[in-house]
Short mmCIF file of C-alpha atoms in Angstrom, two decimals:
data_model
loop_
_atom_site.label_atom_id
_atom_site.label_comp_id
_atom_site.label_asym_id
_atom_site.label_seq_id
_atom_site.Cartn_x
_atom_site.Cartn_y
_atom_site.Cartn_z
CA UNK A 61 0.00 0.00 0.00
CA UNK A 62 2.40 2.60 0.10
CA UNK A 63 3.10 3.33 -3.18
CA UNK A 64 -0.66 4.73 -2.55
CA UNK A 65 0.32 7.35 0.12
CA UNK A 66 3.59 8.84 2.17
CA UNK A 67 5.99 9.53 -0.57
CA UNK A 68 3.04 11.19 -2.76
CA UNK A 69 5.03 14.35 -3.93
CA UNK A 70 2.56 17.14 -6.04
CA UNK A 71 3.90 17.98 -9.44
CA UNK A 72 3.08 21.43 -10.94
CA UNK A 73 4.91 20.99 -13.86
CA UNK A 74 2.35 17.89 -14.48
CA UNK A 75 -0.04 20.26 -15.17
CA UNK A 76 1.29 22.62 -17.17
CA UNK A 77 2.66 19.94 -19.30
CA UNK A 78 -0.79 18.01 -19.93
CA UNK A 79 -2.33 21.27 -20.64
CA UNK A 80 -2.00 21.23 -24.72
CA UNK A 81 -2.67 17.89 -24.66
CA UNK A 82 -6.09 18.50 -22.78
CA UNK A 83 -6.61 21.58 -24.61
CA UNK A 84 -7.64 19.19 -27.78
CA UNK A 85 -9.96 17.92 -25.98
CA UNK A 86 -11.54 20.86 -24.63
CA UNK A 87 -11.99 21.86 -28.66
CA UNK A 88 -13.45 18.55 -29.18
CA UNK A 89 -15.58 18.97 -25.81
CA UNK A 90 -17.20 22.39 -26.77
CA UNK A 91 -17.73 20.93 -30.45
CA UNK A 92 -20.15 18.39 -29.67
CA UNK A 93 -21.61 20.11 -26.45
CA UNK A 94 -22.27 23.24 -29.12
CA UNK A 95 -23.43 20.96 -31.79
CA UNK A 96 -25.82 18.64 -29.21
CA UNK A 97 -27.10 21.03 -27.38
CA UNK A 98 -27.99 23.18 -30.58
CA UNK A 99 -29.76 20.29 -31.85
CA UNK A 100 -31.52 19.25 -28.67
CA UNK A 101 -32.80 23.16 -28.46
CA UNK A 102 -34.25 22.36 -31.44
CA UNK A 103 -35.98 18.80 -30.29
CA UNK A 104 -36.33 19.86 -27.03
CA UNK A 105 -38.57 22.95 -28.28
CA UNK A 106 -40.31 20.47 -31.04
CA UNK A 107 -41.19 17.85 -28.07
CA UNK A 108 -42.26 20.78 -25.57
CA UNK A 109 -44.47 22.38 -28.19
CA UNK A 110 -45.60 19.09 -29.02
CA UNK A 111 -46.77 18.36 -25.05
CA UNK A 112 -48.81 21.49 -24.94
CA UNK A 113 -50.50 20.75 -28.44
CA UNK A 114 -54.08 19.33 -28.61
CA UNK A 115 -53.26 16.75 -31.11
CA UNK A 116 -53.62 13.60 -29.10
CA UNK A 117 -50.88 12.06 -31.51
CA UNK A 118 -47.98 14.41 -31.34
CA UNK A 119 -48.90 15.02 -27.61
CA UNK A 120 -47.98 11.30 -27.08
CA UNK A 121 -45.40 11.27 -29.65
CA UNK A 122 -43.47 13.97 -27.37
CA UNK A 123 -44.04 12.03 -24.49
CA UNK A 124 -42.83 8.46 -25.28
CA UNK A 125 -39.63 10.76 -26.30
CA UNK A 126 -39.26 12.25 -22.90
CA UNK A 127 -40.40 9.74 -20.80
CA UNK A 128 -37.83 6.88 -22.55
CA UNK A 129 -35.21 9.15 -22.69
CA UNK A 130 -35.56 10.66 -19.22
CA UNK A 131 -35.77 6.98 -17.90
CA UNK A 132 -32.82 5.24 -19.51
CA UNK A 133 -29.09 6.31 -18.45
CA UNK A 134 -27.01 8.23 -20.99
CA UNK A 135 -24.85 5.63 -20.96
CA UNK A 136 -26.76 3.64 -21.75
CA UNK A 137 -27.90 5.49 -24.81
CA UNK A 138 -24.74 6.34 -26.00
CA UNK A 139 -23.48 2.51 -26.68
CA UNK A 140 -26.71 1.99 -28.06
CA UNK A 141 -26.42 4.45 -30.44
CA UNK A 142 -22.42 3.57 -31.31
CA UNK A 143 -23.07 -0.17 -30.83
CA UNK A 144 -26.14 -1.41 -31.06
CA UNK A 145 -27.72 0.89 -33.75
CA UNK A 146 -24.99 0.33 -36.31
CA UNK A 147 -25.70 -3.68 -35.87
CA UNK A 148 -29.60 -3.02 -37.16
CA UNK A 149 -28.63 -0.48 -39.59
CA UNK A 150 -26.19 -1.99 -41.60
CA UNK A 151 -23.32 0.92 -41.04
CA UNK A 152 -21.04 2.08 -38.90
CA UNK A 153 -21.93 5.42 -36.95
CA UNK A 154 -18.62 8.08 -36.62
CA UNK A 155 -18.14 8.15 -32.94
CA UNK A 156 -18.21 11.87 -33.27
CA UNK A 157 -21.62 11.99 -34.82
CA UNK A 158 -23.01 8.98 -32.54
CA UNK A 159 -21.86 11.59 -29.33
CA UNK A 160 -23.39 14.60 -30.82
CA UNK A 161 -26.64 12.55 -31.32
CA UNK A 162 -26.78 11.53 -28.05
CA UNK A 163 -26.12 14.61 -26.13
CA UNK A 164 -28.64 16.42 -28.28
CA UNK A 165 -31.22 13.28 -27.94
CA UNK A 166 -30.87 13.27 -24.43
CA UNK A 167 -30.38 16.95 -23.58
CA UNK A 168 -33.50 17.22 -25.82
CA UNK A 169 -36.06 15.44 -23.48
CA UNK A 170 -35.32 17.46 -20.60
CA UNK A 171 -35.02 21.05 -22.40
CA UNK A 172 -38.83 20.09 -23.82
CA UNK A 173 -40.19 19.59 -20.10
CA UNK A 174 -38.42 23.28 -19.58
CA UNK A 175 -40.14 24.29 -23.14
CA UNK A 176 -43.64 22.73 -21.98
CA UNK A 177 -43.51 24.60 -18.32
CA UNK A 178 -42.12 28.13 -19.42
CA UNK A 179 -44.94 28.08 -22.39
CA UNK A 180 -47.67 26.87 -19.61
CA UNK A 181 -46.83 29.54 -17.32
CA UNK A 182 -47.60 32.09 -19.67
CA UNK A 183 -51.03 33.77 -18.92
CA UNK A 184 -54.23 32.28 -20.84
CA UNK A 185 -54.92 36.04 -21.55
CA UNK A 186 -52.05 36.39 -23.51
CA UNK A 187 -53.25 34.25 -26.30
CA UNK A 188 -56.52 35.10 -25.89
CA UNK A 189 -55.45 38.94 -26.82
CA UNK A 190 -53.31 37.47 -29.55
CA UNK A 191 -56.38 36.01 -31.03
CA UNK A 192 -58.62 38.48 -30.27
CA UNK A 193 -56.48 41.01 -32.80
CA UNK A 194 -57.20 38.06 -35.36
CA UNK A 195 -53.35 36.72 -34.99
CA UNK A 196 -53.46 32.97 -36.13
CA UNK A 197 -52.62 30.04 -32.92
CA UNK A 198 -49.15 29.97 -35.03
CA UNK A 199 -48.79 33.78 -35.02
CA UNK A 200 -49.44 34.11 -31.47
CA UNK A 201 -47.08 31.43 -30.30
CA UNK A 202 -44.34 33.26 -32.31
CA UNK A 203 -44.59 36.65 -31.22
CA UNK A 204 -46.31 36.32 -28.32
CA UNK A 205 -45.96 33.02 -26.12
CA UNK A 206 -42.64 32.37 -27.52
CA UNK A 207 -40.50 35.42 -26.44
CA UNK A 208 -42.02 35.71 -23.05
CA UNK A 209 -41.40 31.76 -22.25
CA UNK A 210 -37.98 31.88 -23.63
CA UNK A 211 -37.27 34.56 -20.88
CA UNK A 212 -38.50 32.12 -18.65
CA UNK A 213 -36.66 29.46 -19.74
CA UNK A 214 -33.39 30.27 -19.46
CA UNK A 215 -32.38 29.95 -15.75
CA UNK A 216 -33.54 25.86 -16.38
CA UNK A 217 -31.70 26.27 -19.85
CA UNK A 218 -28.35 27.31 -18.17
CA UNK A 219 -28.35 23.87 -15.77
CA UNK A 220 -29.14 22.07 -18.86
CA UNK A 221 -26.63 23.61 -20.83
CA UNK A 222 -24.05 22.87 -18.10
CA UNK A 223 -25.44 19.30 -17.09
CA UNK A 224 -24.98 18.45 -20.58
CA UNK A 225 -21.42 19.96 -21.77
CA UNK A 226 -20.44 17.53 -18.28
CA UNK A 227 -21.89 14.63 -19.77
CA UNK A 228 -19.77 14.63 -22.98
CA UNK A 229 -17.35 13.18 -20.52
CA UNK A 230 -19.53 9.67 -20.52
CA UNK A 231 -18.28 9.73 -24.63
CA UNK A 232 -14.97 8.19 -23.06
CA UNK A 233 -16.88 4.68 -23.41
CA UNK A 234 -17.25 5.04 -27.10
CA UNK A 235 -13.67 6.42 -27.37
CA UNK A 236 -14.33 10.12 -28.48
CA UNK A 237 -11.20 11.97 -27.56
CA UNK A 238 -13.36 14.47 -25.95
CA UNK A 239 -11.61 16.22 -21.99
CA UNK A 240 -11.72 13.04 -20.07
CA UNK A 241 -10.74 10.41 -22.87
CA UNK A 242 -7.75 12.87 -22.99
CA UNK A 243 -6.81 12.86 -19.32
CA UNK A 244 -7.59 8.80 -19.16
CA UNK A 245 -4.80 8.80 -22.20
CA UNK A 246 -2.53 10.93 -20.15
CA UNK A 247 -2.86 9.42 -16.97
CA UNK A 248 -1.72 6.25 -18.80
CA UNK A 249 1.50 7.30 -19.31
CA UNK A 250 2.78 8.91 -16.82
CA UNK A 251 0.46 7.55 -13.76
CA UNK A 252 0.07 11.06 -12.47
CA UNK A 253 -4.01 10.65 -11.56
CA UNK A 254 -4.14 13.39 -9.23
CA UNK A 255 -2.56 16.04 -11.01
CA UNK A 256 -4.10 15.50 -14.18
CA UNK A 257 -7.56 14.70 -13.38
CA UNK A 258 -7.25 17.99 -10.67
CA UNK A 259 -6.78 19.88 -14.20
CA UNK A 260 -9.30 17.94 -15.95
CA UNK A 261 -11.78 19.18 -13.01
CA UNK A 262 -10.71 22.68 -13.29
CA UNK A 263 -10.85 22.59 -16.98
CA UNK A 264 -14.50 21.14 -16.38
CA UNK A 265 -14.87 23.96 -14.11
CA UNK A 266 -13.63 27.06 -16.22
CA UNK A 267 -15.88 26.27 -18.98
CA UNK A 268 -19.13 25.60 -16.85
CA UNK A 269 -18.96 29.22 -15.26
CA UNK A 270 -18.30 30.91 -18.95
CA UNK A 271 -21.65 29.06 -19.65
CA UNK A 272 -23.38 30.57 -16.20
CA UNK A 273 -22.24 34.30 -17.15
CA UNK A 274 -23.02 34.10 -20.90
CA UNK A 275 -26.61 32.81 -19.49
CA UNK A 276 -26.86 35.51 -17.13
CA UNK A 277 -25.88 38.39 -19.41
CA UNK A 278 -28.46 37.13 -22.16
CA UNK A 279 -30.53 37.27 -18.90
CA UNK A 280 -29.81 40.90 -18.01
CA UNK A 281 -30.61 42.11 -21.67
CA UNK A 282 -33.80 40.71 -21.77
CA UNK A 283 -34.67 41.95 -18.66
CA UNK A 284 -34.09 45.77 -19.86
CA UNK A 285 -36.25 44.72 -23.06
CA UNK A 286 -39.05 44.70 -21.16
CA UNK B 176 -74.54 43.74 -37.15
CA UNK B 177 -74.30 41.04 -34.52
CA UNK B 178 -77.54 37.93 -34.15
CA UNK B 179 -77.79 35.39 -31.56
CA UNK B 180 -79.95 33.25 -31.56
CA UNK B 181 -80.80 29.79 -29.16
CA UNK B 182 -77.28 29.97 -28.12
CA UNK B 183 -75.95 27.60 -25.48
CA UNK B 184 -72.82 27.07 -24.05
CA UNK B 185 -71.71 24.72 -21.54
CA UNK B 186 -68.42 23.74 -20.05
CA UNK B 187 -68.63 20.07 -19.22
CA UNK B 188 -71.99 19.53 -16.96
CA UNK B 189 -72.03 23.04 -16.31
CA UNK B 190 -74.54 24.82 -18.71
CA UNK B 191 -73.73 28.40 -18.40
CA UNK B 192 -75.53 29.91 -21.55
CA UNK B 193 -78.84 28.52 -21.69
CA UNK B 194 -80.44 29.66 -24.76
CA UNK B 195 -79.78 33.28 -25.68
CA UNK B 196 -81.62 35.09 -28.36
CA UNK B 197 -80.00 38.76 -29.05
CA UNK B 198 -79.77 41.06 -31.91
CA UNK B 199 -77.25 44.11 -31.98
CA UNK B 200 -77.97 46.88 -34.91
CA UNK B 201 -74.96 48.55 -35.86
CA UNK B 202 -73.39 51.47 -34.23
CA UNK B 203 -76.01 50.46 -31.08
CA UNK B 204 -74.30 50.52 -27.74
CA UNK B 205 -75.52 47.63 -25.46
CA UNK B 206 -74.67 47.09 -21.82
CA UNK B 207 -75.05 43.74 -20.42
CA UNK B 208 -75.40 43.93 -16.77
CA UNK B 209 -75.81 40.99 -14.20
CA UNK B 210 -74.77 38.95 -10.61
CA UNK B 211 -71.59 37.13 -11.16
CA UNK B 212 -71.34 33.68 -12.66
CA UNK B 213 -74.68 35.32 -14.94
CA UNK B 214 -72.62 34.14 -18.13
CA UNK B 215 -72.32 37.94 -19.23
CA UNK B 216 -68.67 37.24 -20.10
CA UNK B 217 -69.26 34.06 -21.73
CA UNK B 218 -71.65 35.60 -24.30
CA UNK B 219 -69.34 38.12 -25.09
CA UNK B 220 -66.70 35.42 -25.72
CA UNK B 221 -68.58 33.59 -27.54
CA UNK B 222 -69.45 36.26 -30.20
CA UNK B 223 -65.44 36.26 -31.31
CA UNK B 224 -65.16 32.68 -30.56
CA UNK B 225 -63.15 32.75 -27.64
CA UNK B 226 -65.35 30.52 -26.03
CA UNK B 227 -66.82 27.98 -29.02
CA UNK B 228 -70.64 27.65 -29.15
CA UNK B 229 -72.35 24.34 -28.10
CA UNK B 230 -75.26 25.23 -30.03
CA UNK B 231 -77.44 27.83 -31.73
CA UNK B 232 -75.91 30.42 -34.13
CA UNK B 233 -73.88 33.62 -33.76
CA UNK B 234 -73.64 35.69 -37.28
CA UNK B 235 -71.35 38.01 -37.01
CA UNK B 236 -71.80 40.86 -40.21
CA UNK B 237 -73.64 38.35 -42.15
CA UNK B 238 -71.06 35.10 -41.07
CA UNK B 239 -72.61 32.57 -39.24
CA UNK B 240 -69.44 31.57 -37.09
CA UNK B 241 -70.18 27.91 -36.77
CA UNK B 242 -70.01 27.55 -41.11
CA UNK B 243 -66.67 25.99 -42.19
CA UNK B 244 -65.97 28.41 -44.50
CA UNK B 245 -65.85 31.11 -42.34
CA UNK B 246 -62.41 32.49 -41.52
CA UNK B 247 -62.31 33.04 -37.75
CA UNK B 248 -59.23 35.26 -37.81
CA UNK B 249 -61.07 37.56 -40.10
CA UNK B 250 -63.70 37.69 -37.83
CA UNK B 251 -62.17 38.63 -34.64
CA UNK B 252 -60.02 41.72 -36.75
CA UNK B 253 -63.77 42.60 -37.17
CA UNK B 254 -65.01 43.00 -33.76
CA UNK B 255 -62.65 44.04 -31.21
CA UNK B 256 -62.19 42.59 -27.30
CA UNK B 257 -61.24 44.41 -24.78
CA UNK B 258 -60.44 42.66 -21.63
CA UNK B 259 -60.63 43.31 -18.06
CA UNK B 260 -57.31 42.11 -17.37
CA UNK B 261 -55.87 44.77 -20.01
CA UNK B 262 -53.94 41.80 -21.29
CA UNK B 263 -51.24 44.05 -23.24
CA UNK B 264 -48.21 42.14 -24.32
CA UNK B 265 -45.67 42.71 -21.64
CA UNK B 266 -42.55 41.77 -23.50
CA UNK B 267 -43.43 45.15 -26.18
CA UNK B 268 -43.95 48.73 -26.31
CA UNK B 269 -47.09 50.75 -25.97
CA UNK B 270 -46.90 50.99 -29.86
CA UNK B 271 -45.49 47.62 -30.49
CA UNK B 272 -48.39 46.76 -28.83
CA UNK B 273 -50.99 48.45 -30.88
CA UNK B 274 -49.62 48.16 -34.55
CA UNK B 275 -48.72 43.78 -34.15
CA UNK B 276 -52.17 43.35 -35.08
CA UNK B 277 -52.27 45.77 -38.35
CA UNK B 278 -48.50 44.48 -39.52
CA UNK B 279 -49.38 40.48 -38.72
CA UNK B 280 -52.39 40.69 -39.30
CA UNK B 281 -53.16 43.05 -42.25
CA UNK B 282 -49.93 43.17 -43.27
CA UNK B 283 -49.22 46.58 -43.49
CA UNK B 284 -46.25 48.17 -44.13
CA UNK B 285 -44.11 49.22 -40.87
CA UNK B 286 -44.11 52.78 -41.50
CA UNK B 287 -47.40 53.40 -42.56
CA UNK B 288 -48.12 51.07 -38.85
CA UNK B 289 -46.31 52.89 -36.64
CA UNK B 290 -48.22 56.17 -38.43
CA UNK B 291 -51.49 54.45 -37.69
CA UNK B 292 -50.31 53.35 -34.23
CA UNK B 293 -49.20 57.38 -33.69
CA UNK B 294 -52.92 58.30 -34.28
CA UNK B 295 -54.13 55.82 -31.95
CA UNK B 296 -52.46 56.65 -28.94
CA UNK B 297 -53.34 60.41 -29.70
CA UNK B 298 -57.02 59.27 -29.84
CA UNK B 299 -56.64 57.88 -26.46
CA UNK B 300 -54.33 60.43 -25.15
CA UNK B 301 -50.99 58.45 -24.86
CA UNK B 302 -48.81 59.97 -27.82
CA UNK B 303 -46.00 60.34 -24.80
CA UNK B 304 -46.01 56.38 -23.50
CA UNK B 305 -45.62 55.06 -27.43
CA UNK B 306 -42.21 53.68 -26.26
CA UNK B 307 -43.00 52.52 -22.66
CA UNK B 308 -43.75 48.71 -21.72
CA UNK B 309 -47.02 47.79 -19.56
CA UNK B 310 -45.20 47.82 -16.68
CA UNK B 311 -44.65 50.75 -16.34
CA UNK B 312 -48.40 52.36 -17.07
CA UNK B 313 -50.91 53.04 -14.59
CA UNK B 314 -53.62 50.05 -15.33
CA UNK B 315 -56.30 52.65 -16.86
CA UNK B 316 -53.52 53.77 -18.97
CA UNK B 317 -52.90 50.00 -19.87
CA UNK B 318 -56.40 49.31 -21.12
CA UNK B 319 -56.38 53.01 -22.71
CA UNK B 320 -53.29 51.36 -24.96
CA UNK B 321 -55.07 47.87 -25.12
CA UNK B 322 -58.37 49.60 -26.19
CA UNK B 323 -55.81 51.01 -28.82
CA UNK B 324 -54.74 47.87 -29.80
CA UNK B 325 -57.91 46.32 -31.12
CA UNK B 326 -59.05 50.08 -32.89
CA UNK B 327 -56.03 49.46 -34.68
CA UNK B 328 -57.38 46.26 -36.85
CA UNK B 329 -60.63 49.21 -37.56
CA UNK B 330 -62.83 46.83 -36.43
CA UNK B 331 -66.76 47.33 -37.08
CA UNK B 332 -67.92 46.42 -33.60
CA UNK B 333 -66.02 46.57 -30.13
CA UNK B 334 -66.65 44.02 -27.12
CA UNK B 335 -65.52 44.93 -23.62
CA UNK B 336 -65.48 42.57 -20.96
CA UNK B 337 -65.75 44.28 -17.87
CA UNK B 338 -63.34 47.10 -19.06
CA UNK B 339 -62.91 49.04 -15.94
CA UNK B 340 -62.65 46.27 -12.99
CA UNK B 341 -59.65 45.57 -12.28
CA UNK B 342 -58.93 49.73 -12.18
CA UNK B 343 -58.56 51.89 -9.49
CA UNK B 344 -61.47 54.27 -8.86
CA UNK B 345 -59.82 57.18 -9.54
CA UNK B 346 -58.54 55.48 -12.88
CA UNK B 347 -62.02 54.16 -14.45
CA UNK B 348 -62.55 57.94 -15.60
CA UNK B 349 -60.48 58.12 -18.36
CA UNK B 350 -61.42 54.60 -19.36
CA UNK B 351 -65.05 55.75 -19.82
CA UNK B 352 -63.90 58.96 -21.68
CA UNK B 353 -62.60 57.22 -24.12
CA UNK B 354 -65.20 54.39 -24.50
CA UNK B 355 -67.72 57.63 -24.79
CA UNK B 356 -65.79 59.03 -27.79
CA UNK B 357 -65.80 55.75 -29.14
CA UNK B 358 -69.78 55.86 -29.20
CA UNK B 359 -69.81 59.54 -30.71
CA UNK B 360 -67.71 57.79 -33.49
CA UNK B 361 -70.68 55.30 -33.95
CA UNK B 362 -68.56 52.11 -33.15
CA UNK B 363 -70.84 48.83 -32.31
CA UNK B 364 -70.30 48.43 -28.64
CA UNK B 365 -71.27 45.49 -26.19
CA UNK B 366 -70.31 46.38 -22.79
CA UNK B 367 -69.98 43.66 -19.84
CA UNK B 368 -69.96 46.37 -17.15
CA UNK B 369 -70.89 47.40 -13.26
CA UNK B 370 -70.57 50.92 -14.64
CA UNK B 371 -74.38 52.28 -13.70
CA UNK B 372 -73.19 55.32 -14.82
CA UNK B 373 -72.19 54.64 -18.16
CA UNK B 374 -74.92 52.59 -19.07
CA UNK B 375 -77.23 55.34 -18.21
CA UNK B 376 -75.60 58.51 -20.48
CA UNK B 377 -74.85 55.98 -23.50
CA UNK B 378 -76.39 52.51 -23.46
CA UNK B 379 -79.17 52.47 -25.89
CA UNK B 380 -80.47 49.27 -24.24
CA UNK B 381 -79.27 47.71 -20.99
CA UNK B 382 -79.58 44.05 -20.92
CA UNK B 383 -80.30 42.05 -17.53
CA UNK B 384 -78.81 38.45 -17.28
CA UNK B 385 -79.31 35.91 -14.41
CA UNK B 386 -78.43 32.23 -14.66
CA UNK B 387 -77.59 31.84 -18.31
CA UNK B 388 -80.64 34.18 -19.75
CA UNK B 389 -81.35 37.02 -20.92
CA UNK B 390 -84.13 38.21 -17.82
CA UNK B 391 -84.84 41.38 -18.66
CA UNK B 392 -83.54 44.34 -21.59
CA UNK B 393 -84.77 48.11 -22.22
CA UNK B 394 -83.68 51.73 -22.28
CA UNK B 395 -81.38 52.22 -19.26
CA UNK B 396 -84.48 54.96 -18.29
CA UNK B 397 -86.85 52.15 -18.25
CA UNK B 398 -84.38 49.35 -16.72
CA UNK B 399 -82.96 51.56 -13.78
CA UNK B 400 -86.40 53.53 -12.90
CA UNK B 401 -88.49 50.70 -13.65
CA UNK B 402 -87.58 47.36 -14.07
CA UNK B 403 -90.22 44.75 -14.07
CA UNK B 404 -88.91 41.33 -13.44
CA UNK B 405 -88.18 40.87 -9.65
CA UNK B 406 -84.37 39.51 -10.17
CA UNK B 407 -83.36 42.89 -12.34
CA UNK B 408 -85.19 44.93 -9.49
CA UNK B 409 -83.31 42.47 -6.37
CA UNK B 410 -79.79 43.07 -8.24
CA UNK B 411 -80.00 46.56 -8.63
CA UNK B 412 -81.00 47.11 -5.35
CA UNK B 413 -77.96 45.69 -4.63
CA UNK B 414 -75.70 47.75 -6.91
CA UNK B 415 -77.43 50.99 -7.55
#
């Protein structure tokens, strides 16, 4: 046991060094947490629309969505989509595009419960006016439910959007050289865990926060609109 | 201008409209009057289709609403709601407000909006809060902009649902003004209101409702100084 403990000696220069290495990860982090969670805006608003809508089909269309992804683990889902998908479908799946699909899949079902709630919580009245200067259901979700909700939406959006750029970091099981794959590859070479995964963490960290302010200054401007 | 007739409306078990029959002439100014839970409000919803109709037929200038063909959206740029809630759109200006409707809608041409929009707050004495949000108008200058707002599609008939409720007493004034001018410009007006006064200087008919019916309608002289079913005379007893 004591090469565990007692002669454990911290090494700057450990991190400094793994820095470039991680930083290639980083770019490959931010890609597909950019990428997934642009796309799972986009499903995540389609499958929240789609719970508020009277349409008994698409209603339960969006929920199957939400409810199986919401109850599987992204794990889970991710060597699904890498290996099991590729089995049925004939082809292989780019590990890249398999972990952009599954952040935005899964990120997806839980922005559309945010969608669903912000657009509920928006006074009855409000469409009603909308209506009542003959704006069609369309027109008055666009330029009236829509803009108010998203205001509402984006303190939820922000944990989302940070719960989901952490996740990429479940992408080391399919081998995407994404943060942590980095830091794994690292750490098996020179056997420095603690250094490099203390970097890895603050790496995490750094970009997290840049996600919090950028959230809370498109926060701020809205607020003056209005 | 606006016919009712055998309209009912329920919600579920509850039967709130229970066979109306009601004609409006244009450029006539009716004031429905009534207890609470009467279904004043629900009539006037259901002449834009806010509420739908269970049965019995609303035309609407010559459209029966419940025909296929007719376009809904059209109809509701034709008669204008006011609500007693204001309901402006918080997240836009005073004039954003007022000219959505005309450059959605109509689709007119920003400029020639915002010129339109200009005129409109004039008319109801706003000109200086074009560029203010809802928040930060006094509530009867909010349903001054939000009466505004439906002028703006130049609708042929106006319907107010309790327009000066929800105001402070010192604010339902300049509410009223402006509804008055409206009637001296010959608009179509149905008016869900407590306002005794109003309906006196400009209703040409006062309607009565209790329980889903129309109980009792005449001349506001007639209704207030003599009404002749016992339910009109117990209510205003109560509010007059």
């Amino acid at each position: 046991m004591d090469s565990m403990g007692g002669n454990f000696q911290f090494k700057y220069s450990v991190m400094w060094e793994s820095i470039p290495v991680l930083m290639t990860g980083v770019k490959l982090t931010i890609l597909i947490t950019f990428f997934g969670l642009i796309f799972g805006f986009l499903l995540g608003s389609a499958a929240g629309l789609g719970k508020t809508s009277r349409n008994i089909f698409i209603n339960k269309l969006a929920g199957v969505y939400i409810e199986s992804v919401r109850g599987t683990p992204l794990m889970v889902q991710v060597m699904f989509l890498y290996f099991g998908l590729p089995l049925a479908l004939g082809m292989r799946v780019p590990p890249l595009t398999a972990g952009v699909t599954a952040i935005a899949v899964n990120a997806g079902a839980y922005i559309a419960e945010i969608v669903r709630g912000a657009i509920q919580s928006i006074d009855k009245g409000q469409v009603e006016a909308g209506r009542s200067i003959g704006l069609t259901h369309f027109q008055a979700l666009i330029y009236i439910i829509w803009p108010q909700a998203f205001k509402r939406m984006i303190p939820p959006l922000g944990n989302q959007f940070i719960i989901s750029l952490k996740d990429t970091s479940l992408l080391v099981v399919i081998g995407v050289g994404e943060l942590t794959r980095q830091g794994q590859e690292i750490i098996a070479v020179n056997f420095r865990a603690f250094e490099v995964w203390l970097t890895v963490a603050v790496i995490y960290l750094a970009m997290t926060m840049v996600i919090s302010r950028m959230l809370n200054t498109l926060e701020k401007k809205l607020e003056i609109a209005a | 201008m606006i016919r009712i007739e055998g309209l009912h409306k329920s919600f579920g078990p509850l039967e709130v409209l229970k066979g109306i029959d009601l004609h409006i002439r244009s450029g006539e100014v009716v004031v429905i009057i009534g207890p609470s839970g009467s279904g004043k409000s629900t009539l006037l919803r259901c002449i834009n289709l806010l509420e739908d109709i269970s049965s019995g037929t609303v035309i609407v200038d010559g459209l029966n609403l419940k025909d296929k063909d007719t376009d809904i959206n059209f109809i509701r740029t034709e008669v204008g709601m006011v609500f007693q809630q204001f309901n402006l759109f918080p997240h836009m200006t005073a004039m954003e407000n007022v000219t959505l409707g005309p450059i959605k809608v109509r689709k007119m041409p920003k400029k020639k909006a915002k010129k339109l929009g200009l005129e409109l707050l004039r008319k109801v004495d706003l000109e200086d809060k074009a560029h203010v949000y809802p928040d930060q108008l006094s509530g009867g200058q909010k349903q001054r902009v939000a009466i505004a707002r439906s002028l703006a599609l130049t609708p042929k008939a106006m319907l107010f649902d309790e327009p000066t409720s929800a105001l402070d007493p010192e604010l339902v004034g300049e509410v009223l003004e402006v509804m008055k001018a409206l009637v001296v410009d010959g608009m179509t007006m149905v008016v869900v209101s407590h306002e005794m006064g109003f309906a006196r200087e400009v209703a040409q008919r006062v309607i009565f409702m209790d329980e889903g019916l129309i109980v009792e309608e005449n001349t506001p002289e007639n209704i207030f100084s003599n009404p002749q079913n016992e339910r009109t005379r117990s209510f205003l007893g109560k509010v007059l």
